[in-house]
């Protein structure tokens, strides 16, 4: 049956729905986005209903967003707006538009570097992270397309071009983050770049490009530039795949037992390769690689859990830079962060990849 594995994996996430009961945050944003993706591919309304119910826990009839903290200027909090926007498109209910416009109000006041780049959060001054591009830019472009307010798409394109330039390495891979002030201990004093290529950060960046290009009009003056960036990203990703057909936690170091095949970034790259091919920015080789890697992910990093549903293993629980305790961004830091199973930051991209690859 077509989508049999996708539905099986998706049913597991529905059965464990309580695991997604956080606050208005990006984890909820990505799992609900994955559910709507599965609904759109399969027509199975359980997934749409679950996504809507999740959004409705937080969006009031007046369009207020419960637990949302705009004063933190945290780009992660923008991500869930994508599902609210899809609910607006599906139902026409005004509360969803009002909620999305609340997120736009945060964007209007988001602190910026002197070059015009969004700070990742208020607590990370003068820093752009690849993660934040996924959290904000697809929402901005989808909002622009939905309401004909293209200045938000223009803003997103500008953010993506700036961070692409500032984080790109000779390999075509991208450093996790950039400190415009070159003041962080993790920042190169000349370039401001962080020391390494973290797999999931690179994965967020690839998926952001795919999703933006799916909503950005082809006649937009920034389309060709973002498409060129996507081609560069996909070429670098394809060159960086390990001999095990998966991608590893630190992408600019050779694979090893400690530099493990990490599941969330592998799923993100499968998604990016599939969507890149559909956008005409990658060829058959990319689709073949995506299929091989999806098979490898199921074979090597998926187990059947006690509840009978698949469980994704070898997920980096979290990684970042700076903060307290201080995160140095060294190779040793990334490969010693906690590895876990079933975390939303892995299961949601995995479900998106399943739906995209039509397994």
Short mmCIF file of C-alpha atoms in Angstrom, two decimals:
data_model
loop_
_atom_site.label_atom_id
_atom_site.label_comp_id
_atom_site.label_asym_id
_atom_site.label_seq_id
_atom_site.Cartn_x
_atom_site.Cartn_y
_atom_site.Cartn_z
CA UNK A 1 0.00 0.00 0.00
CA UNK A 2 1.33 3.44 -0.90
CA UNK A 3 2.43 5.49 2.14
CA UNK A 4 2.13 2.42 4.39
CA UNK A 5 5.34 3.23 6.27
CA UNK A 6 4.53 6.93 6.38
CA UNK A 7 1.15 6.27 7.98
CA UNK A 8 2.67 3.73 10.39
CA UNK A 9 5.30 6.22 11.50
CA UNK A 10 2.68 8.95 11.71
CA UNK A 11 0.33 6.81 13.80
CA UNK A 12 3.17 6.39 16.28
CA UNK A 13 3.46 10.14 16.70
CA UNK A 14 -0.31 10.44 17.16
CA UNK A 15 -0.26 7.70 19.80
CA UNK A 16 2.46 9.57 21.67
CA UNK A 17 0.77 12.95 21.25
CA UNK A 18 1.23 13.84 24.92
CA UNK A 19 4.97 14.01 24.24
CA UNK A 20 4.32 17.15 22.20
CA UNK A 21 2.50 18.96 25.02
CA UNK A 22 5.08 21.69 25.54
CA UNK A 23 4.23 25.33 25.03
CA UNK A 24 3.96 27.42 21.84
CA UNK A 25 7.32 26.38 20.44
CA UNK A 26 9.14 25.08 17.41
CA UNK A 27 8.86 21.42 18.45
CA UNK A 28 5.10 21.74 18.16
CA UNK A 29 5.60 23.68 14.96
CA UNK A 30 7.52 20.93 13.24
CA UNK A 31 5.40 17.99 14.37
CA UNK A 32 2.17 19.73 13.36
CA UNK A 33 3.74 20.70 10.04
CA UNK A 34 4.65 17.03 9.54
CA UNK A 35 1.09 15.95 10.32
CA UNK A 36 -0.38 18.34 7.77
CA UNK A 37 2.17 17.10 5.22
CA UNK A 38 1.01 13.52 5.82
CA UNK A 39 -2.64 14.55 5.54
CA UNK A 40 -1.99 16.33 2.24
CA UNK A 41 -0.19 13.30 0.80
CA UNK A 42 -2.51 10.56 2.11
CA UNK A 43 -5.89 12.22 2.73
CA UNK A 44 -5.91 10.67 6.21
CA UNK A 45 -7.81 13.32 8.18
CA UNK A 46 -6.58 12.09 11.55
CA UNK A 47 -3.36 13.98 10.92
CA UNK A 48 -5.06 17.24 9.99
CA UNK A 49 -7.33 17.00 13.01
CA UNK A 50 -4.36 16.42 15.32
CA UNK A 51 -2.54 19.44 13.92
CA UNK A 52 -5.62 21.64 14.27
CA UNK A 53 -6.24 20.46 17.82
CA UNK A 54 -2.66 21.30 18.73
CA UNK A 55 -2.90 24.81 17.33
CA UNK A 56 -6.27 25.31 19.01
CA UNK A 57 -4.73 24.59 22.42
CA UNK A 58 -2.93 27.90 22.10
CA UNK A 59 -4.81 30.17 19.71
CA UNK A 60 -7.84 31.77 21.34
CA UNK A 61 -10.95 32.99 19.52
CA UNK A 62 -9.50 36.51 19.82
CA UNK A 63 -6.30 35.38 18.10
CA UNK A 64 -4.16 35.56 21.22
CA UNK A 65 -1.43 32.93 21.59
CA UNK A 66 -1.25 31.31 25.00
CA UNK A 67 2.28 30.78 26.44
CA UNK A 68 3.83 32.86 23.62
CA UNK A 69 6.52 35.23 24.95
CA UNK A 70 7.30 37.80 22.25
CA UNK A 71 9.48 39.83 24.58
CA UNK A 72 12.13 37.11 24.35
CA UNK A 73 12.60 37.95 20.65
CA UNK A 74 13.09 34.24 20.05
CA UNK A 75 12.86 33.18 16.40
CA UNK A 76 12.01 29.64 17.51
CA UNK A 77 8.57 30.92 18.52
CA UNK A 78 7.73 31.93 14.95
CA UNK A 79 7.82 28.37 13.58
CA UNK A 80 4.42 27.25 14.88
CA UNK A 81 2.85 30.08 12.90
CA UNK A 82 3.22 27.98 9.76
CA UNK A 83 0.62 25.52 11.02
CA UNK A 84 -1.66 28.34 12.15
CA UNK A 85 -1.38 29.75 8.65
CA UNK A 86 -2.34 26.40 7.12
CA UNK A 87 -5.33 26.25 9.45
CA UNK A 88 -6.38 29.69 8.22
CA UNK A 89 -6.13 28.54 4.61
CA UNK A 90 -8.16 25.42 5.38
CA UNK A 91 -10.89 27.00 7.51
CA UNK A 92 -10.88 30.75 6.86
CA UNK A 93 -11.21 31.35 10.61
CA UNK A 94 -10.03 34.84 11.52
CA UNK A 95 -8.37 33.78 14.76
CA UNK A 96 -5.57 32.08 12.85
CA UNK A 97 -4.80 35.17 10.79
CA UNK A 98 -4.81 37.28 13.97
CA UNK A 99 -2.35 34.86 15.60
CA UNK A 100 -0.05 35.01 12.59
CA UNK A 101 -0.13 38.80 12.65
CA UNK A 102 0.96 38.71 16.29
CA UNK A 103 4.04 36.84 15.15
CA UNK A 104 4.63 39.45 12.46
CA UNK A 105 4.65 42.07 15.22
CA UNK A 106 7.61 40.25 16.79
CA UNK A 107 9.41 40.25 13.46
CA UNK A 108 8.90 44.01 13.17
CA UNK A 109 10.91 44.54 16.36
CA UNK A 110 13.37 41.64 16.10
CA UNK A 111 16.88 42.96 16.91
CA UNK A 112 19.30 42.95 13.98
CA UNK A 113 23.03 42.96 13.43
CA UNK A 114 24.53 46.06 11.77
CA UNK A 115 24.34 44.11 8.49
CA UNK A 116 20.59 43.61 8.97
CA UNK A 117 20.54 39.99 10.15
CA UNK A 118 18.04 38.84 12.78
CA UNK A 119 19.49 37.96 16.16
CA UNK A 120 18.60 34.35 16.88
CA UNK A 121 17.22 35.36 20.28
CA UNK A 122 17.50 38.40 22.52
CA UNK A 123 19.89 36.43 24.72
CA UNK A 124 22.23 35.85 21.75
CA UNK A 125 23.17 39.39 20.68
CA UNK A 126 24.61 39.99 17.21
CA UNK A 127 24.33 36.28 16.35
CA UNK A 128 22.64 34.62 13.39
CA UNK A 129 22.13 30.86 13.60
CA UNK A 130 21.18 28.58 10.70
CA UNK A 131 18.42 27.19 12.92
CA UNK A 132 16.69 30.56 13.03
CA UNK A 133 16.38 30.75 9.27
CA UNK A 134 14.11 27.70 9.28
CA UNK A 135 12.16 29.04 12.25
CA UNK A 136 11.30 32.37 10.62
CA UNK A 137 11.82 32.54 6.87
CA UNK A 138 9.37 29.92 5.55
CA UNK A 139 6.66 31.46 7.72
CA UNK A 140 7.42 34.93 6.38
CA UNK A 141 7.24 33.79 2.76
CA UNK A 142 4.08 31.75 3.30
CA UNK A 143 2.48 34.69 5.11
CA UNK A 144 3.46 37.01 2.25
CA UNK A 145 1.94 34.67 -0.31
CA UNK A 146 -1.26 34.19 1.69
CA UNK A 147 -1.98 37.88 2.22
CA UNK A 148 -0.20 39.51 -0.72
CA UNK A 149 2.21 41.37 1.58
CA UNK A 150 5.41 40.65 -0.29
CA UNK A 151 7.61 42.83 1.88
CA UNK A 152 7.82 39.88 4.27
CA UNK A 153 9.10 37.62 1.50
CA UNK A 154 11.64 40.31 0.60
CA UNK A 155 12.80 40.33 4.22
CA UNK A 156 13.13 36.55 4.33
CA UNK A 157 15.18 36.47 1.13
CA UNK A 158 17.52 39.10 2.54
CA UNK A 159 18.06 37.11 5.73
CA UNK A 160 18.83 33.94 3.79
CA UNK A 161 21.30 35.63 1.47
CA UNK A 162 23.15 37.30 4.34
CA UNK A 163 23.63 34.21 6.46
CA UNK A 164 24.52 32.13 3.40
CA UNK A 165 27.38 34.52 2.66
CA UNK A 166 28.58 34.76 6.25
CA UNK A 167 28.58 31.04 7.14
CA UNK A 168 29.67 29.36 3.90
CA UNK A 169 32.87 27.30 3.94
CA UNK A 170 35.05 26.28 0.99
CA UNK A 171 33.41 22.84 1.04
CA UNK A 172 30.01 24.43 0.40
CA UNK A 173 28.89 23.39 3.87
CA UNK A 174 27.90 26.05 6.39
CA UNK A 175 29.05 26.79 9.92
CA UNK A 176 26.36 26.53 12.59
CA UNK A 177 26.31 30.27 13.33
CA UNK A 178 27.88 33.69 12.77
CA UNK A 179 28.70 36.33 15.34
CA UNK A 180 28.65 39.72 13.64
CA UNK A 181 30.57 41.29 16.55
CA UNK A 182 33.21 38.49 16.63
CA UNK A 183 32.97 38.65 20.42
CA UNK A 184 31.86 35.12 21.33
CA UNK A 185 34.55 32.68 22.42
CA UNK A 186 33.23 30.28 19.81
CA UNK A 187 33.55 32.83 16.99
CA UNK A 188 36.52 33.01 14.64
CA UNK A 189 38.06 36.43 15.29
CA UNK A 190 38.26 37.20 11.59
CA UNK A 191 35.05 35.76 10.14
CA UNK A 192 32.78 35.44 13.16
CA UNK A 193 31.91 31.88 12.13
CA UNK A 194 31.47 29.06 14.63
CA UNK A 195 34.07 26.27 14.44
CA UNK A 196 32.12 23.38 12.89
CA UNK A 197 29.26 22.21 10.69
CA UNK A 198 26.59 20.73 12.94
CA UNK A 199 24.41 18.32 10.99
CA UNK A 200 21.02 19.46 12.26
CA UNK A 201 21.79 23.16 11.77
CA UNK A 202 22.74 22.41 8.18
CA UNK A 203 19.54 20.38 7.91
CA UNK A 204 17.39 23.29 9.10
CA UNK A 205 19.08 25.49 6.50
CA UNK A 206 18.43 23.05 3.66
CA UNK A 207 14.78 22.56 4.62
CA UNK A 208 14.30 26.31 4.92
CA UNK A 209 15.45 26.77 1.34
CA UNK A 210 13.17 24.00 0.09
CA UNK A 211 10.12 25.38 1.87
CA UNK A 212 10.77 28.99 0.92
CA UNK A 213 11.16 28.09 -2.75
CA UNK A 214 7.87 26.18 -2.68
CA UNK A 215 6.02 29.37 -1.70
CA UNK A 216 8.13 32.15 -3.20
CA UNK A 217 6.78 33.24 -6.61
CA UNK A 218 9.19 32.38 -9.40
CA UNK A 219 9.00 35.95 -10.65
CA UNK A 220 10.14 37.32 -7.29
CA UNK A 221 13.47 39.13 -7.76
CA UNK A 222 15.07 36.97 -5.07
CA UNK A 223 13.92 33.60 -6.40
CA UNK A 224 16.91 32.86 -8.62
CA UNK A 225 19.37 33.74 -5.88
CA UNK A 226 17.73 31.45 -3.33
CA UNK A 227 17.50 28.69 -5.97
CA UNK A 228 21.24 29.04 -6.62
CA UNK A 229 21.89 28.77 -2.89
CA UNK A 230 19.77 25.62 -2.74
CA UNK A 231 21.78 24.04 -5.56
CA UNK A 232 24.98 24.81 -3.68
CA UNK A 233 23.60 23.32 -0.47
CA UNK A 234 22.41 20.12 -2.13
CA UNK A 235 25.76 19.60 -3.87
CA UNK A 236 27.58 19.98 -0.55
CA UNK A 237 25.15 17.67 1.24
CA UNK A 238 25.50 14.96 -1.39
CA UNK A 239 29.29 15.14 -1.16
CA UNK A 240 29.19 14.91 2.65
CA UNK A 241 27.15 11.71 2.97
CA UNK A 242 28.89 8.93 4.87
CA UNK A 243 29.78 5.48 3.63
CA UNK A 244 26.82 4.19 5.64
CA UNK A 245 24.48 6.25 3.38
CA UNK A 246 23.65 8.60 6.26
CA UNK A 247 24.96 11.95 7.48
CA UNK A 248 26.94 12.48 10.64
CA UNK A 249 26.72 14.73 13.67
CA UNK A 250 29.71 16.90 12.70
CA UNK A 251 29.77 17.14 8.93
CA UNK A 252 33.23 18.64 8.49
CA UNK A 253 34.95 15.75 10.29
CA UNK A 254 35.40 12.16 9.09
CA UNK A 255 32.80 9.67 10.20
CA UNK A 256 33.77 7.66 13.28
CA UNK A 257 32.15 5.83 16.16
CA UNK A 258 31.93 9.05 18.15
CA UNK A 259 30.93 11.12 15.11
CA UNK A 260 27.81 9.04 14.69
CA UNK A 261 25.21 8.85 11.92
CA UNK A 262 22.67 11.32 13.31
CA UNK A 263 19.02 10.74 12.48
CA UNK A 264 17.49 14.20 12.48
CA UNK A 265 19.92 15.70 9.98
CA UNK A 266 19.74 12.58 7.81
CA UNK A 267 15.95 12.93 7.63
CA UNK A 268 16.26 16.65 6.86
CA UNK A 269 18.63 16.02 3.99
CA UNK A 270 16.38 13.31 2.55
CA UNK A 271 13.55 15.86 2.61
CA UNK A 272 15.75 18.50 1.02
CA UNK A 273 16.96 16.20 -1.75
CA UNK A 274 13.41 15.12 -2.62
CA UNK A 275 12.03 18.64 -2.66
CA UNK A 276 15.09 19.98 -4.46
CA UNK A 277 14.51 17.46 -7.23
CA UNK A 278 10.82 18.41 -7.44
CA UNK A 279 11.81 22.04 -7.71
CA UNK A 280 14.07 21.18 -10.64
CA UNK A 281 17.22 22.07 -8.69
CA UNK A 282 18.61 18.53 -8.47
CA UNK A 283 18.49 15.54 -10.78
CA UNK A 284 17.76 11.84 -10.60
CA UNK A 285 20.94 11.24 -8.62
CA UNK A 286 19.49 13.28 -5.75
CA UNK A 287 16.27 11.25 -5.70
CA UNK A 288 18.22 8.01 -5.83
CA UNK A 289 20.41 9.16 -2.95
CA UNK A 290 17.34 10.16 -0.97
CA UNK A 291 15.82 6.72 -1.50
CA UNK A 292 19.02 4.94 -0.50
CA UNK A 293 19.37 7.06 2.60
CA UNK A 294 15.75 6.57 3.60
CA UNK A 295 16.26 2.81 3.37
CA UNK A 296 19.43 3.13 5.47
CA UNK A 297 17.66 5.25 8.08
CA UNK A 298 14.91 2.67 8.49
CA UNK A 299 17.46 -0.18 8.58
CA UNK A 300 20.02 1.34 10.93
CA UNK A 301 18.33 3.93 13.13
CA UNK A 302 14.69 2.82 13.50
CA UNK A 303 13.47 0.21 15.97
CA UNK A 304 10.00 -1.04 16.78
CA UNK A 305 9.02 0.29 20.20
CA UNK A 306 6.99 -1.50 22.86
CA UNK A 307 3.80 0.16 21.60
CA UNK A 308 4.32 -1.47 18.19
CA UNK A 309 5.20 1.74 16.37
CA UNK A 310 8.56 2.73 14.89
CA UNK A 311 10.91 4.72 17.09
CA UNK A 312 13.75 6.78 15.67
CA UNK A 313 17.05 6.42 17.52
CA UNK A 314 20.41 8.26 17.47
CA UNK A 315 18.98 11.75 17.67
CA UNK A 316 21.08 14.57 19.09
CA UNK A 317 18.81 15.88 21.85
CA UNK A 318 20.01 19.47 21.66
CA UNK A 319 23.04 21.54 20.68
CA UNK A 320 23.72 25.24 20.67
CA UNK A 321 26.35 27.90 21.21
CA UNK A 322 27.23 30.15 24.13
CA UNK A 323 24.76 30.45 26.98
CA UNK A 324 25.10 29.07 30.51
CA UNK A 325 26.77 26.62 30.89
CA UNK A 326 28.83 27.83 27.97
CA UNK A 327 28.67 25.77 24.77
CA UNK A 328 31.94 26.08 22.90
CA UNK A 329 30.96 24.67 19.51
CA UNK A 330 34.04 22.44 19.40
CA UNK A 331 34.02 18.99 17.85
CA UNK A 332 34.25 17.47 21.33
CA UNK A 333 31.20 19.46 22.40
CA UNK A 334 28.98 18.27 19.56
CA UNK A 335 29.90 14.58 19.79
CA UNK A 336 29.36 14.44 23.56
CA UNK A 337 25.93 16.06 23.67
CA UNK A 338 23.12 13.72 24.77
CA UNK A 339 21.92 11.20 22.17
CA UNK A 340 18.34 9.98 22.55
CA UNK A 341 15.41 8.23 20.85
CA UNK A 342 11.98 9.50 19.90
CA UNK A 343 12.73 13.20 20.27
CA UNK A 344 10.46 15.47 18.24
CA UNK A 345 13.44 17.22 16.62
CA UNK A 346 14.12 13.90 14.92
CA UNK A 347 10.69 12.30 14.56
CA UNK A 348 9.08 15.33 12.89
CA UNK A 349 11.69 15.67 10.11
CA UNK A 350 11.61 11.88 9.75
CA UNK A 351 7.85 11.98 9.19
CA UNK A 352 8.24 14.87 6.71
CA UNK A 353 10.90 12.87 4.87
CA UNK A 354 8.70 9.77 4.78
CA UNK A 355 5.82 11.74 3.27
CA UNK A 356 8.13 13.47 0.81
CA UNK A 357 9.93 10.32 -0.28
CA UNK A 358 6.63 8.41 -0.53
CA UNK A 359 7.95 5.33 1.23
#
